[in-house]
Coordinates of C-alpha atoms in Angstrom, one line a residue:
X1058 CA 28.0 16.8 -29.3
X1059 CA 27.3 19.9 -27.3
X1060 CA 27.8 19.3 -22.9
X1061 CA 27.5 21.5 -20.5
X1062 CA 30.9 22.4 -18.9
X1063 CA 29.3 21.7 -15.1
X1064 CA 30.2 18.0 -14.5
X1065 CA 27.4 17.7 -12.0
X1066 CA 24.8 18.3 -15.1
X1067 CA 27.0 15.6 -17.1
X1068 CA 26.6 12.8 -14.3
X1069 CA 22.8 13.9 -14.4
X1070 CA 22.4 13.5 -18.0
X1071 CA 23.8 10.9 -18.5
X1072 CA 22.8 8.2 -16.1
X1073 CA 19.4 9.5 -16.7
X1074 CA 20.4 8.1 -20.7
X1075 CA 21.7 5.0 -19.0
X1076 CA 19.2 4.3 -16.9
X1077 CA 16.2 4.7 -20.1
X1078 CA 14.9 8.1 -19.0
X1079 CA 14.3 9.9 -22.4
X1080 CA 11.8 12.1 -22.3
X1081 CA 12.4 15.2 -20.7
X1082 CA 10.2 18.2 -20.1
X1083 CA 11.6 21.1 -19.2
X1084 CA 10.2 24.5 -17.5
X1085 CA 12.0 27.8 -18.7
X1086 CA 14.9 29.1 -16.5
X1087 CA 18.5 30.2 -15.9
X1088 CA 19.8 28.1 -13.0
X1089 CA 18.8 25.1 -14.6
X1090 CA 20.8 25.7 -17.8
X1091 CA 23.2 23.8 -17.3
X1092 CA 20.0 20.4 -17.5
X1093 CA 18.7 22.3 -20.3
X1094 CA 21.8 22.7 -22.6
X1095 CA 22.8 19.0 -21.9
X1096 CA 19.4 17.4 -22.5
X1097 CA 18.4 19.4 -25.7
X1098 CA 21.4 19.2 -27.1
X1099 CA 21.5 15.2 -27.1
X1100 CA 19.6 13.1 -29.7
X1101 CA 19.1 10.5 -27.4
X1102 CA 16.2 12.7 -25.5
X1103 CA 12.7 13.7 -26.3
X1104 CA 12.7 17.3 -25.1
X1105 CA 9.5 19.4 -24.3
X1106 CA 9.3 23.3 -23.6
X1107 CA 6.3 23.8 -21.2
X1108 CA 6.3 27.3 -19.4
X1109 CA 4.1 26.9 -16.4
X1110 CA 5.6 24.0 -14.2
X1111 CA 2.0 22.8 -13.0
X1112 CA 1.2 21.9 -16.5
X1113 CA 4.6 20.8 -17.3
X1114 CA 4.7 18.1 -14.7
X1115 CA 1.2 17.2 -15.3
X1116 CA 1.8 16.7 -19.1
X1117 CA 5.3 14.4 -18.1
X1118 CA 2.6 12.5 -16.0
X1119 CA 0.4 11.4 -18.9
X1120 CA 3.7 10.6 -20.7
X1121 CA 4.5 8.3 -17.7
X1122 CA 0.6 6.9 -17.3
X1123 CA 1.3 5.9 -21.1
X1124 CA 5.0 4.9 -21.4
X1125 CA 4.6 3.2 -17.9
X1126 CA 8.1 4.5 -17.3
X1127 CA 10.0 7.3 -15.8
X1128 CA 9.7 10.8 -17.0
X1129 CA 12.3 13.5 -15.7
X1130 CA 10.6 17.0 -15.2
X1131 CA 13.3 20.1 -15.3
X1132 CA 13.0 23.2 -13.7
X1133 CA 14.9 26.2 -12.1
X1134 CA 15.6 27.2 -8.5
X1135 CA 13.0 28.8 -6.5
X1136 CA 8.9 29.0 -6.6
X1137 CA 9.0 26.8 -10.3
X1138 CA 9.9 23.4 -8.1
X1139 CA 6.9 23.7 -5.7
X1140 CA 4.4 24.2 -8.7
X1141 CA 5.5 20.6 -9.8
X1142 CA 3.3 19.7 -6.0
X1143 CA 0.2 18.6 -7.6
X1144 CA 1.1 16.3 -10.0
X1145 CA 3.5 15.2 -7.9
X1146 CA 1.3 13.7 -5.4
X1147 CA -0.8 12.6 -7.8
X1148 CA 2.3 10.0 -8.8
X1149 CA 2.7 8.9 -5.6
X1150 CA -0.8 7.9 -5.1
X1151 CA -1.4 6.9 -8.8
X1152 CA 2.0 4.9 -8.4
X1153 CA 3.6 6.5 -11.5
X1154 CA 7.5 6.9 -11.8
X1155 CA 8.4 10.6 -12.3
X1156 CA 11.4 12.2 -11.9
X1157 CA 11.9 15.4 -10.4
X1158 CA 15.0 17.6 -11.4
X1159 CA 15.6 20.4 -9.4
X1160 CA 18.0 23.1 -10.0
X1161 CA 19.4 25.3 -6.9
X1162 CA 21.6 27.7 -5.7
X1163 CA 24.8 26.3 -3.4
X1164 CA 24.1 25.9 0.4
X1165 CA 25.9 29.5 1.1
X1166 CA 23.1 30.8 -1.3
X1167 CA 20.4 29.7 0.7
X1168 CA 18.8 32.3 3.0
X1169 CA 20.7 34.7 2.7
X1170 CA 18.2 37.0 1.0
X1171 CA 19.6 35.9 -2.7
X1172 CA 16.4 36.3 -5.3
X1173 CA 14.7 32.7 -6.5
X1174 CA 16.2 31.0 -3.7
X1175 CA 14.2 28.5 -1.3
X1176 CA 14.7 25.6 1.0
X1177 CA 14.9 22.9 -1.7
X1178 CA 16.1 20.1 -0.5
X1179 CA 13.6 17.6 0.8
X1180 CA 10.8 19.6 -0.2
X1181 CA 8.2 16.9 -1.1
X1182 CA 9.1 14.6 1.4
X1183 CA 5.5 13.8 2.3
X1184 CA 5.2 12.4 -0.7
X1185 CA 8.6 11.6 -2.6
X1186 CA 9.8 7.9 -2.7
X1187 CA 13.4 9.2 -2.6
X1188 CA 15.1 12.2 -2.4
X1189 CA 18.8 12.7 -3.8
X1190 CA 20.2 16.1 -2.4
X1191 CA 23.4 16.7 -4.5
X1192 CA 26.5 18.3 -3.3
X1193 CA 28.2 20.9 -6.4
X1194 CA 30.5 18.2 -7.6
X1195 CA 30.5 15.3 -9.6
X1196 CA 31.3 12.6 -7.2
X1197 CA 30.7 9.2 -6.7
X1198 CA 28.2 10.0 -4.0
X1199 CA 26.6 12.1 -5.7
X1200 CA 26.7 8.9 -9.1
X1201 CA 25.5 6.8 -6.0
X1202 CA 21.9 9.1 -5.0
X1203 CA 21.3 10.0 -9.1
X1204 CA 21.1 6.3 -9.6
X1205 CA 19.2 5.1 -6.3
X1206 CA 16.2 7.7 -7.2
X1207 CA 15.8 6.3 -10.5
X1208 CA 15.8 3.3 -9.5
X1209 CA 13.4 3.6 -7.1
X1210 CA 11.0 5.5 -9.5
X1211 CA 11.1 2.6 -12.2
X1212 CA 10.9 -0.3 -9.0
X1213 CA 8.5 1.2 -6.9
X1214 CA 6.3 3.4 -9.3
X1215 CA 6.4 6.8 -8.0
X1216 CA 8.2 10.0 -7.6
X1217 CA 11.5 10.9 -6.6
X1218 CA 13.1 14.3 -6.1
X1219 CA 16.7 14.8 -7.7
X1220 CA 17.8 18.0 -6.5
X1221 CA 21.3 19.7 -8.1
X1222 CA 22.9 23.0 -6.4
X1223 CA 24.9 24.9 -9.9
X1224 CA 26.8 28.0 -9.2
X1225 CA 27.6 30.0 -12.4
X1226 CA 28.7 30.9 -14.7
X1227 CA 25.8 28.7 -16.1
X1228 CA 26.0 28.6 -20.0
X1229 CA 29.6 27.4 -20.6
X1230 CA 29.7 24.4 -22.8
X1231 CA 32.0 21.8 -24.2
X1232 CA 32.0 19.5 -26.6
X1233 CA 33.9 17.0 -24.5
X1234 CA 32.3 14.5 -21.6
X1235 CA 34.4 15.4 -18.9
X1236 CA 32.8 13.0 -16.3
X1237 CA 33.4 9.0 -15.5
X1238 CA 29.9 8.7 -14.2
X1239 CA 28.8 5.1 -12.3
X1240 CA 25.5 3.5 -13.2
X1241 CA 24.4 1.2 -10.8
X1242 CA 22.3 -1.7 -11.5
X1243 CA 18.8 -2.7 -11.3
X1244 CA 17.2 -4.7 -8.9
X1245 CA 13.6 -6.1 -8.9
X1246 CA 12.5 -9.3 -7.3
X1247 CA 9.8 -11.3 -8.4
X1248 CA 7.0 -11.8 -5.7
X1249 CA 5.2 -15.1 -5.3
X1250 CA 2.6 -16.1 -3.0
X1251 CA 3.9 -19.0 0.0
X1252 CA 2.2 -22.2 -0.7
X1253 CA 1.0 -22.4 2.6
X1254 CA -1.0 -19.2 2.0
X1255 CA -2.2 -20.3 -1.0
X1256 CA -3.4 -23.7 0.7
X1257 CA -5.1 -21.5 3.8
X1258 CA -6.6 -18.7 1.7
X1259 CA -8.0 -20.7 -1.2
X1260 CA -9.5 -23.2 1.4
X1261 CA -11.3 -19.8 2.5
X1262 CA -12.5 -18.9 -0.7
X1263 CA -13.9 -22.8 -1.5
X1264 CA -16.1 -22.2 1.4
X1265 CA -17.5 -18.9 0.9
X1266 CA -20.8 -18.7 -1.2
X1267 CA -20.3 -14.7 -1.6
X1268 CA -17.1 -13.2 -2.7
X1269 CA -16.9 -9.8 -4.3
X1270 CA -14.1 -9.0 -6.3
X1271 CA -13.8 -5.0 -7.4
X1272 CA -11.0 -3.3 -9.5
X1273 CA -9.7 0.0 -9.0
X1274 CA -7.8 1.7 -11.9
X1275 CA -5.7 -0.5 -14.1
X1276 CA -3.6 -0.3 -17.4
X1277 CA -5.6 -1.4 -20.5
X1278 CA -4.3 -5.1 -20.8
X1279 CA -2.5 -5.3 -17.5
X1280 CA -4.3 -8.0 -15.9
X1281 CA -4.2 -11.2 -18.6
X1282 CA -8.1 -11.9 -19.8
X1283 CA -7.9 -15.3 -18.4
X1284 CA -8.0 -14.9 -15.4
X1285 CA -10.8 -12.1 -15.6
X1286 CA -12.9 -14.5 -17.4
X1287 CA -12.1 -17.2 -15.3
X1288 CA -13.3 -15.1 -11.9
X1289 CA -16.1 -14.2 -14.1
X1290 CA -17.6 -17.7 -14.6
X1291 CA -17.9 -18.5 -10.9
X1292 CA -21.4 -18.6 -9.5
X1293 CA -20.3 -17.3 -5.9
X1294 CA -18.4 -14.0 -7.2
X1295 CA -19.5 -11.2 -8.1
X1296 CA -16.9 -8.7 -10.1
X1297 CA -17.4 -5.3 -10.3
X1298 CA -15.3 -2.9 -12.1
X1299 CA -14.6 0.6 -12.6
X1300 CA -15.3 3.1 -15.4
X1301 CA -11.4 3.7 -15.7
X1302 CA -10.5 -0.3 -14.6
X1303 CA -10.5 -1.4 -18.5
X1304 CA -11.4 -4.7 -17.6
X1305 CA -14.4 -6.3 -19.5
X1306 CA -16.6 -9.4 -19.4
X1307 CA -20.0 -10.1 -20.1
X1308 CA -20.6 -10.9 -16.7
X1309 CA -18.9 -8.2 -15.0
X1310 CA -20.7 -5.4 -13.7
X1311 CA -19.0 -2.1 -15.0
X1312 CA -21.5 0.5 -14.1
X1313 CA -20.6 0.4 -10.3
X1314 CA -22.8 3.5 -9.0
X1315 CA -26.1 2.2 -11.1
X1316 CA -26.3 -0.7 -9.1
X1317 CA -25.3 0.6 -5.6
X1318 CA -28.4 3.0 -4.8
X1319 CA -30.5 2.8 -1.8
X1320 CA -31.4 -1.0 -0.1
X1321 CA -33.4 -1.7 2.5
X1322 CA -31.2 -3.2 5.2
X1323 CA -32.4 -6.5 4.5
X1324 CA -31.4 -6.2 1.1
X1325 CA -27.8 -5.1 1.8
X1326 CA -27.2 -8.1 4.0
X1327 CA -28.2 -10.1 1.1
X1328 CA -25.4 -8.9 -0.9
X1329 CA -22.8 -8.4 2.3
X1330 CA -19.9 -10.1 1.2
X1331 CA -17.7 -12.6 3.3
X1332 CA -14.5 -12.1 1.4
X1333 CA -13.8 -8.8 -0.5
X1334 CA -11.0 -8.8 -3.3
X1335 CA -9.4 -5.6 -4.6
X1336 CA -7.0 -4.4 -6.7
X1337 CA -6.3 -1.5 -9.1
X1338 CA -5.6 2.1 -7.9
X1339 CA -8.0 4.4 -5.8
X1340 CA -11.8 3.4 -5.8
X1341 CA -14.2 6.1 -7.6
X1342 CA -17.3 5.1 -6.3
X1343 CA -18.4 6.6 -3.4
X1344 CA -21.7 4.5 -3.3
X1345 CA -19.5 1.3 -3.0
X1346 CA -17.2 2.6 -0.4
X1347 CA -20.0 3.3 1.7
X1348 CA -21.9 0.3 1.6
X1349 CA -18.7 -1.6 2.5
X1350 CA -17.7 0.4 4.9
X1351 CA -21.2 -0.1 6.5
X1352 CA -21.8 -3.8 5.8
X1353 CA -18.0 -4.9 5.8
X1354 CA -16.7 -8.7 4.6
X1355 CA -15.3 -11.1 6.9
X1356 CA -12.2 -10.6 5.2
X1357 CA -11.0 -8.0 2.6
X1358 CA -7.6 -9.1 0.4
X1359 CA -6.0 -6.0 -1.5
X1360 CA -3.8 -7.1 -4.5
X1361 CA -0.2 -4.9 -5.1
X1362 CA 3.2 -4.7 -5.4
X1363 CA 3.9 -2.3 -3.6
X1364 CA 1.2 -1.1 -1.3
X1365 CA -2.2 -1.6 0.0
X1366 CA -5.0 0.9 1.7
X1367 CA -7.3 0.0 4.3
X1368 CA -10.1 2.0 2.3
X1369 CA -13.2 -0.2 3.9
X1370 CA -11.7 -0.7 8.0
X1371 CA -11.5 -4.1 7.4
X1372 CA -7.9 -4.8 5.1
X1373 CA -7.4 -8.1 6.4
X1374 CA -4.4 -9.2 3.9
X1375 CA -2.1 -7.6 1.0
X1376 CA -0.8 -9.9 -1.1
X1377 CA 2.2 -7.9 -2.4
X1378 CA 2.4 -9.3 -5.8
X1379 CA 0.8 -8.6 -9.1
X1380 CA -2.7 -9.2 -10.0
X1381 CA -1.1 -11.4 -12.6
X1382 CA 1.2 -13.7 -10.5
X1383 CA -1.8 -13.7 -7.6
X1384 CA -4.4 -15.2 -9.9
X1385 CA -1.8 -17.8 -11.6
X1386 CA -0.7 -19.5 -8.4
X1387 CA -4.1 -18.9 -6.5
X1388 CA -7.0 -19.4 -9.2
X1389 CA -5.8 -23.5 -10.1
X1390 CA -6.9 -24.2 -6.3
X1391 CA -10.0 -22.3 -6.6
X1392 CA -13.6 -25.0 -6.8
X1393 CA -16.7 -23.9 -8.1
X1394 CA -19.3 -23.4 -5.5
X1395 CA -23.5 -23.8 -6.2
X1396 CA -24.5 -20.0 -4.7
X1397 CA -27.3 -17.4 -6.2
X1398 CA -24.7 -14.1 -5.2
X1399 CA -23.5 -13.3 -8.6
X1400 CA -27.0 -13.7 -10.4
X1401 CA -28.9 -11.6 -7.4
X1402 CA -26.9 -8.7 -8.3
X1403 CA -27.0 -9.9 -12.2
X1404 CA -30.9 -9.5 -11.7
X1405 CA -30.5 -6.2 -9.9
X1406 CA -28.1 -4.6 -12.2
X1407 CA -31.0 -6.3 -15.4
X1408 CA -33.6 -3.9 -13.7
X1409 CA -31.4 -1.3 -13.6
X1410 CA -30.2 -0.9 -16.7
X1411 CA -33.6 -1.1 -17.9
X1412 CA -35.4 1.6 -15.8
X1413 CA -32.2 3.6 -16.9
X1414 CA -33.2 3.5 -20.6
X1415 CA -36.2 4.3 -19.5
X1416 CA -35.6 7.6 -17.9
X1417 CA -33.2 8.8 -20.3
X1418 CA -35.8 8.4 -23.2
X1419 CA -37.9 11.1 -21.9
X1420 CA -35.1 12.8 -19.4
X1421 CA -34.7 16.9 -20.8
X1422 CA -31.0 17.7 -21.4
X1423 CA -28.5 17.6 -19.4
X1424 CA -25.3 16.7 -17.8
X1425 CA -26.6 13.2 -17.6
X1426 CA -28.0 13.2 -21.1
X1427 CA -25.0 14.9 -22.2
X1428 CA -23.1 12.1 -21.1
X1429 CA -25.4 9.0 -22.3
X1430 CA -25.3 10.8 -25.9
X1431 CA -21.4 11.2 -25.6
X1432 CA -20.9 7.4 -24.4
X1433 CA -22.8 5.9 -27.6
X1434 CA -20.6 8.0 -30.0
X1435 CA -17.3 7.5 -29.0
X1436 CA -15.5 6.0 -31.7
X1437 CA -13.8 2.5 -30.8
X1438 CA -10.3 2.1 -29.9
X1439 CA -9.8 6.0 -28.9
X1440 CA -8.5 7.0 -25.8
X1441 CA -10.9 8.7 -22.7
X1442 CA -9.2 10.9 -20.2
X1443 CA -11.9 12.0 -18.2
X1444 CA -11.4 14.9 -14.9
X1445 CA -12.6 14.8 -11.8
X1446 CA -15.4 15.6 -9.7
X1447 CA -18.9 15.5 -11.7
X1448 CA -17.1 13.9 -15.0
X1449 CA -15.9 10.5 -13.8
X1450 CA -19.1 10.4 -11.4
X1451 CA -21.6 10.3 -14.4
X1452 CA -19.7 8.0 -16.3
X1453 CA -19.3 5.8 -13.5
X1454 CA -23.0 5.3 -14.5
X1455 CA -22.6 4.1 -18.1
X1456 CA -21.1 1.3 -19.5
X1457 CA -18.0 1.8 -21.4
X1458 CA -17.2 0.2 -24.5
X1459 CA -14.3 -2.4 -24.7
X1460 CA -11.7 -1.1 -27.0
X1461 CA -11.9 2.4 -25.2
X1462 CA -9.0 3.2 -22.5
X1463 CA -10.4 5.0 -19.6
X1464 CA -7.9 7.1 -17.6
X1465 CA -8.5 9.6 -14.7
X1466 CA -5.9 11.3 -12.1
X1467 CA -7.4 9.5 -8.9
X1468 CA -4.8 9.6 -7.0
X1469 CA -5.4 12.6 -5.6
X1470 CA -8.9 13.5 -7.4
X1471 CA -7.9 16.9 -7.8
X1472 CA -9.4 18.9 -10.6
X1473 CA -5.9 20.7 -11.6
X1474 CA -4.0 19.1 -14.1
X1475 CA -6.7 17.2 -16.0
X1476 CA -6.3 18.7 -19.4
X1477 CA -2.1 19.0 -18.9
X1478 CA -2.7 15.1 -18.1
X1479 CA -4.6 14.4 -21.2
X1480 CA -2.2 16.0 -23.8
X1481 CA 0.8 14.4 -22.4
X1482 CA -0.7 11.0 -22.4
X1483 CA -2.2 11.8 -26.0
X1484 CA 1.3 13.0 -27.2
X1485 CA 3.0 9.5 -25.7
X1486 CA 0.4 7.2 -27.5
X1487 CA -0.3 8.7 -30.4
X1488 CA -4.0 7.2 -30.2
X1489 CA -7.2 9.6 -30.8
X1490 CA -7.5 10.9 -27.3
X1491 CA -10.7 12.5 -26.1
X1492 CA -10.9 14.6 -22.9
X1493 CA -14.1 14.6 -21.0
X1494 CA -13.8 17.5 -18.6
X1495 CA -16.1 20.0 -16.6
X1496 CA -15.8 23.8 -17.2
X1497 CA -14.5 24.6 -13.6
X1498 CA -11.2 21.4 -14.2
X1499 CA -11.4 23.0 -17.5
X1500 CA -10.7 27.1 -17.2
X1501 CA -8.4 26.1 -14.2
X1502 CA -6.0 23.5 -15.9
X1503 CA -6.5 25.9 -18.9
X1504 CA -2.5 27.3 -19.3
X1505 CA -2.5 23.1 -20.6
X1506 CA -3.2 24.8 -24.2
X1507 CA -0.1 26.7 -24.0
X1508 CA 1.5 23.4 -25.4
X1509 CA 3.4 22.9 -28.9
X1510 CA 2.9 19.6 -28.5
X1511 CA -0.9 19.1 -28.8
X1512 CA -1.8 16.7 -31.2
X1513 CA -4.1 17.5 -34.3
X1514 CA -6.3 14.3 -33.2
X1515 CA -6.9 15.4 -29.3
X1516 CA -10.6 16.2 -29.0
X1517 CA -12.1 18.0 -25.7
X1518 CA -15.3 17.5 -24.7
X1519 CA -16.2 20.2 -22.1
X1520 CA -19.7 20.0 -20.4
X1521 CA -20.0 23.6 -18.9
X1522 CA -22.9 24.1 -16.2
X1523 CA -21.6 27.1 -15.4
X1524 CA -20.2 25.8 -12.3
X1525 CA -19.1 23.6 -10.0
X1526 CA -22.8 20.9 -10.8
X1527 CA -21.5 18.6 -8.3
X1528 CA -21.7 20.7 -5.3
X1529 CA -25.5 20.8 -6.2
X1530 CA -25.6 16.7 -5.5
X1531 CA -23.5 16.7 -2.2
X1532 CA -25.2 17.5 1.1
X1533 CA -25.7 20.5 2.6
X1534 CA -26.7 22.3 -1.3
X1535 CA -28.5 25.6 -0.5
X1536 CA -29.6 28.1 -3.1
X1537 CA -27.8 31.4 -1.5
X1538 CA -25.1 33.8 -2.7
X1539 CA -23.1 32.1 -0.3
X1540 CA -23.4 28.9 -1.9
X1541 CA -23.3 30.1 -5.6
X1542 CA -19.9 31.9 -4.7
X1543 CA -17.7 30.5 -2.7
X1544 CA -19.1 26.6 -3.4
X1545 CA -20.6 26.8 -6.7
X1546 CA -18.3 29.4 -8.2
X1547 CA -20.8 30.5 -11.2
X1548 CA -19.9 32.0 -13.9
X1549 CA -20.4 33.1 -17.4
X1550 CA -17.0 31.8 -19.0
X1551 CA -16.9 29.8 -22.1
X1552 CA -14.0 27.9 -24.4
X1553 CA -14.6 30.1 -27.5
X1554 CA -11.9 32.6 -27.1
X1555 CA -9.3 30.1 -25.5
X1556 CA -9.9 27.6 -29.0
X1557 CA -9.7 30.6 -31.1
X1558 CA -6.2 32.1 -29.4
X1559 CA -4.8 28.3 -29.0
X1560 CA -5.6 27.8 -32.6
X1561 CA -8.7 25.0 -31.4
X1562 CA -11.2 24.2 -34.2
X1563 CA -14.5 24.9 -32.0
X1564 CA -17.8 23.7 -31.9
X1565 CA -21.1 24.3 -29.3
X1566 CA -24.1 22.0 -28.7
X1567 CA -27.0 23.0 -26.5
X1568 CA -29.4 19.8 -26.5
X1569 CA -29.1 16.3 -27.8
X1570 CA -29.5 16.8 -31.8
X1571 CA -26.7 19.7 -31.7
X1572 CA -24.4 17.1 -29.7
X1573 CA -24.7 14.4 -31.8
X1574 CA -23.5 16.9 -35.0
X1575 CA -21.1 18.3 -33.1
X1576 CA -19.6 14.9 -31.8
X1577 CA -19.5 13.5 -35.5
X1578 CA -18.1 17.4 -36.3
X1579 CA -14.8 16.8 -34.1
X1580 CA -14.7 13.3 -34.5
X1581 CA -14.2 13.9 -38.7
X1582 CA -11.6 16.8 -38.1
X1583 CA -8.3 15.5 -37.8
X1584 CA -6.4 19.1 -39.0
X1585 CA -6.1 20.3 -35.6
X1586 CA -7.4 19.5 -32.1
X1587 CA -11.0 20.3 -31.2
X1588 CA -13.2 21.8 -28.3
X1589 CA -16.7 20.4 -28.2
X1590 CA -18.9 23.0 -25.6
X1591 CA -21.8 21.2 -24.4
X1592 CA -24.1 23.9 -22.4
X1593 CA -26.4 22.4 -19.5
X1594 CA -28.9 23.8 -17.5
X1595 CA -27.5 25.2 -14.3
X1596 CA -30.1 24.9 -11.5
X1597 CA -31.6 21.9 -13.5
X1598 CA -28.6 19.0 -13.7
X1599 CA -28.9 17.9 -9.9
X1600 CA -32.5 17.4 -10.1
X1601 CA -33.0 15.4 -12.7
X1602 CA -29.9 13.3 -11.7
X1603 CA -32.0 13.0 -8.2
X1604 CA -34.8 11.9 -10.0
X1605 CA -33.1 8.9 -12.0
X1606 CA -31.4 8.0 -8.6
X1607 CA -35.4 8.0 -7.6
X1608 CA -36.3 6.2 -10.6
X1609 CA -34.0 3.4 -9.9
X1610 CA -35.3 2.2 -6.4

């Protein structure tokens, strides 16, 4: 076995092996050679060369969102560690464990005027869980910080910022652990819910006629079917779920945004809530956070370990448990009520769907058409990572299939690392993955193809409008060079040069029969990954999505 000489990178290593960190991706660099020599070198990791360190921690973070467990991110000193910012927060609002490894300079390094050098230490402390600034040596101090961020990442699901001043000579090695390294133990309590607040909130719910019950983001599986289906049957709740909450239920309403459109008044305090029950990450819909915001419950319960938002002004409760332990020790007190709320908005959500088909039978092509075709030919069982910004809106209006794992970075909603996102998480489970992405998430995140790793059954589906469609469906739209520039950002760009220099098989569609061919196309090619280019009309998308909102009422 090849070590590296510096016994600081040792007591890195391994109490990162210890502790069950072992996949490892790792930016190029000099001052973090000592990392890279010790983790490649050892059979016990999974190591991954990415160059740029926004796709490299972006990629780790679809290994994590898979794995649901730590994965350490290695880079040198300097501008590389604050390129790992994005994804970053996006773990610490998405509650995913990652682990930062930061090589530096020593303390006399810093500022004065040496090249690569910055002020490391504490550098995401907006957003970090825990941040372990290392002294040179391998102490017990030192043992005592490794282990507490690690711990801390796997306990608390998020980031933590391990950062590790080496002075050279660098690229010695031994073949001989020099180190006695500590690894500390684990701790993770159970939560439970005090009987006393079971017996005064389930008294509240068995008196409530209208209870709405709406999931955020979850993990495929995460939240035992029993308890869905046993919400489900209750006459006085309604459950709605999100594209990416993979919960499913004949009775549960998963196509959020086609049901919340424009109500008279009246009609909104029909379906006001009294109690409001969330949990899951960050809510997508922007329809449903408005009308709760405007017509709040009584009462709004948020379900999670570990923290809770006050998204609609009203958080009234966090029950810091899992969804899982909440529903076991709360649902057995729970009595069915007589109450007409669940099947008003089953009637309402009946029209819906309807006048939906209706439209889309004679709709021209489009983003939204795009994206009803795309839906119905998905093949079961694959795996969805869809961007942000117009992507996750329009399938927020569609009904996913069960068997098909929706993930999105909500978190933060940023556009940046959608695609890095998407290979990492297709490279951890193996599954056929399938990106849905807009051209502007697309051509940004678009260094994510300068990957080794991509795996011969990852499929993109990019919908290019030649810009960014969704600022044509928020307020304040104005046709103007203005607009079109700095909002908009048109442009001519396509994915056929990209596919062809990252070895992509690629494939264009233009209107529904050419999207069809091209989605059984990339669906039968499983020799290397694919790039499906669906062109829509510009100027055209927002309008014809305003006139199926229209259509609707």
């Amino acid at each position: 076995m090849i070590y590296p000489k510096i016994p600081l990178a040792q007591s890195i290593i391994e109490i990162c092996s210890s502790k069950g960190i072992h996949d490892i991706v790792i930016s190029p660099g000099s001052r973090n050679a000592p990392l890279t020599i010790g983790f490649a070198n050892n059979p016990k990791f999974k190591c991954y060369s990415i160059v740029d360190e926004r796709c490299a921690a972006f990629f780790a973070l679809g290994i994590a969102q898979q794995k649901r467990k730590p994965v350490a991110v290695v880079c040198t000193s300097g501008s590389a560690l604050l390129n790992y910012y994005p994804a970053f927060a996006e773990a610490f609002y998405s509650q995913i464990p990652l682990v930062v490894i930061s090589a530096d300079r020593p303390k006399n390094k810093i500022d004065i005027g040496d090249g690569q050098t910055i002020r490391q230490e504490n550098v995401f402390i907006n957003h970090s869980l825990y941040n372990a600034n290392l002294t040179e040596d391998s102490t017990e101090e030192n043992d005592v910080f490794i282990n507490e961020a690690i711990n801390v990442a796997i306990v608390h699901k998020g980031p933590v910022h391990i950062n590790a001043p080496f002075e050279e000579p660098l690229y010695e090695t031994t073949k001989k652990l020099t180190v006695d390294f500590n690894v500390t133990g684990l701790f993770k309590t159970t939560g439970t819910v005090k009987i006393e607040d079971i017996i005064a909130f389930s008294t509240l719910w068995n008196h409530s006629k209208k209870i709405l019950v709406l999931a955020g983001e979850c993990h495929p599986d995460s939240v035992e079917q029993k308890w869905i289906d046993a919400l489900a049957a209750s006459q006085s709740v309604v459950f709605l779920s999100e594209a990416n909450s993979n919960i499913h239920h004949p009775d549960i309403i998963n196509s959020i945004d086609l049901l919340i459109t424009p109500f008279t008044n009246d009609e909104y305090e029909i379906l006001q809530p009294r109690i409001l029950v969330t949990f899951g990450g960050m809510i997508v819909s922007k329809r449903i956070k408005s009308f709760l915001r405007k017509y709040k419950p009584r009462h709004h319960w948020h379900i999670d370990e570990n923290r809770a938002y006050d998204t609609f002004g009203i958080l009234t409760q966090h029950f810091q448990v899992s969804p899982n332990q909440f529903f076991s020790q709360f649902l057995p007190h729970v009595k069915a009520l007589d109450s007409n709320y669940k099947s008003s908005f089953k009637n309402i959500i009946s029209i819906r769907k309807k006048k939906r088909t209706a439209f889309l039978e004679k709709a021209p092509f489009s983003d939204l058409k795009a994206f009803d075709v795309i839906i119905k030919h998905l093949p079961k069982h694959c795996m969805l990572q869809v961007s942000n910004s117009s992507a996750i809106r329009y399938l927020q209006l569609f009904d996913v299939p069960k068997g098909i794992a929706v993930f999105c970075n909500r978190g933060t909603s940023g556009i940046d690392g959608s695609t890095s996102t998407a290979i990492g998480a297709a490279v951890a489970t193996k599954k056929t993955t399938y990106l849905i992405t807009g051209d502007i998430s697309f051509f940004y995140d678009s260094n994510a193809l300068w990957n080794n790793y991509v795996p011969k059954n990852f499929k993109i589906i990019l919908v290019n409008n030649s810009g960014g469609g969704i600022f044509r469906i928020l307020p304040g739209h104005e046709e103007n060079t203005v607009f079109n520039t700095f909002f908009e950002t048109s442009h001519s760009l396509t994915a056929k040069n990209l596919a062809e220099m990252y070895n992509f098989d690629y494939h264009v569609a233009t209107d529904e029969k050419s999207l069809v061919k091209g989605l059984k196309n990339i669906a039968d090619q499983n020799q290397k990954p694919c790039i499906l280019e669906i062109f829509t009309p510009e100027k055209e998308n927002n309008q014809i999505l305003k006139e199926f909102f229209n259509e609707l009422d």
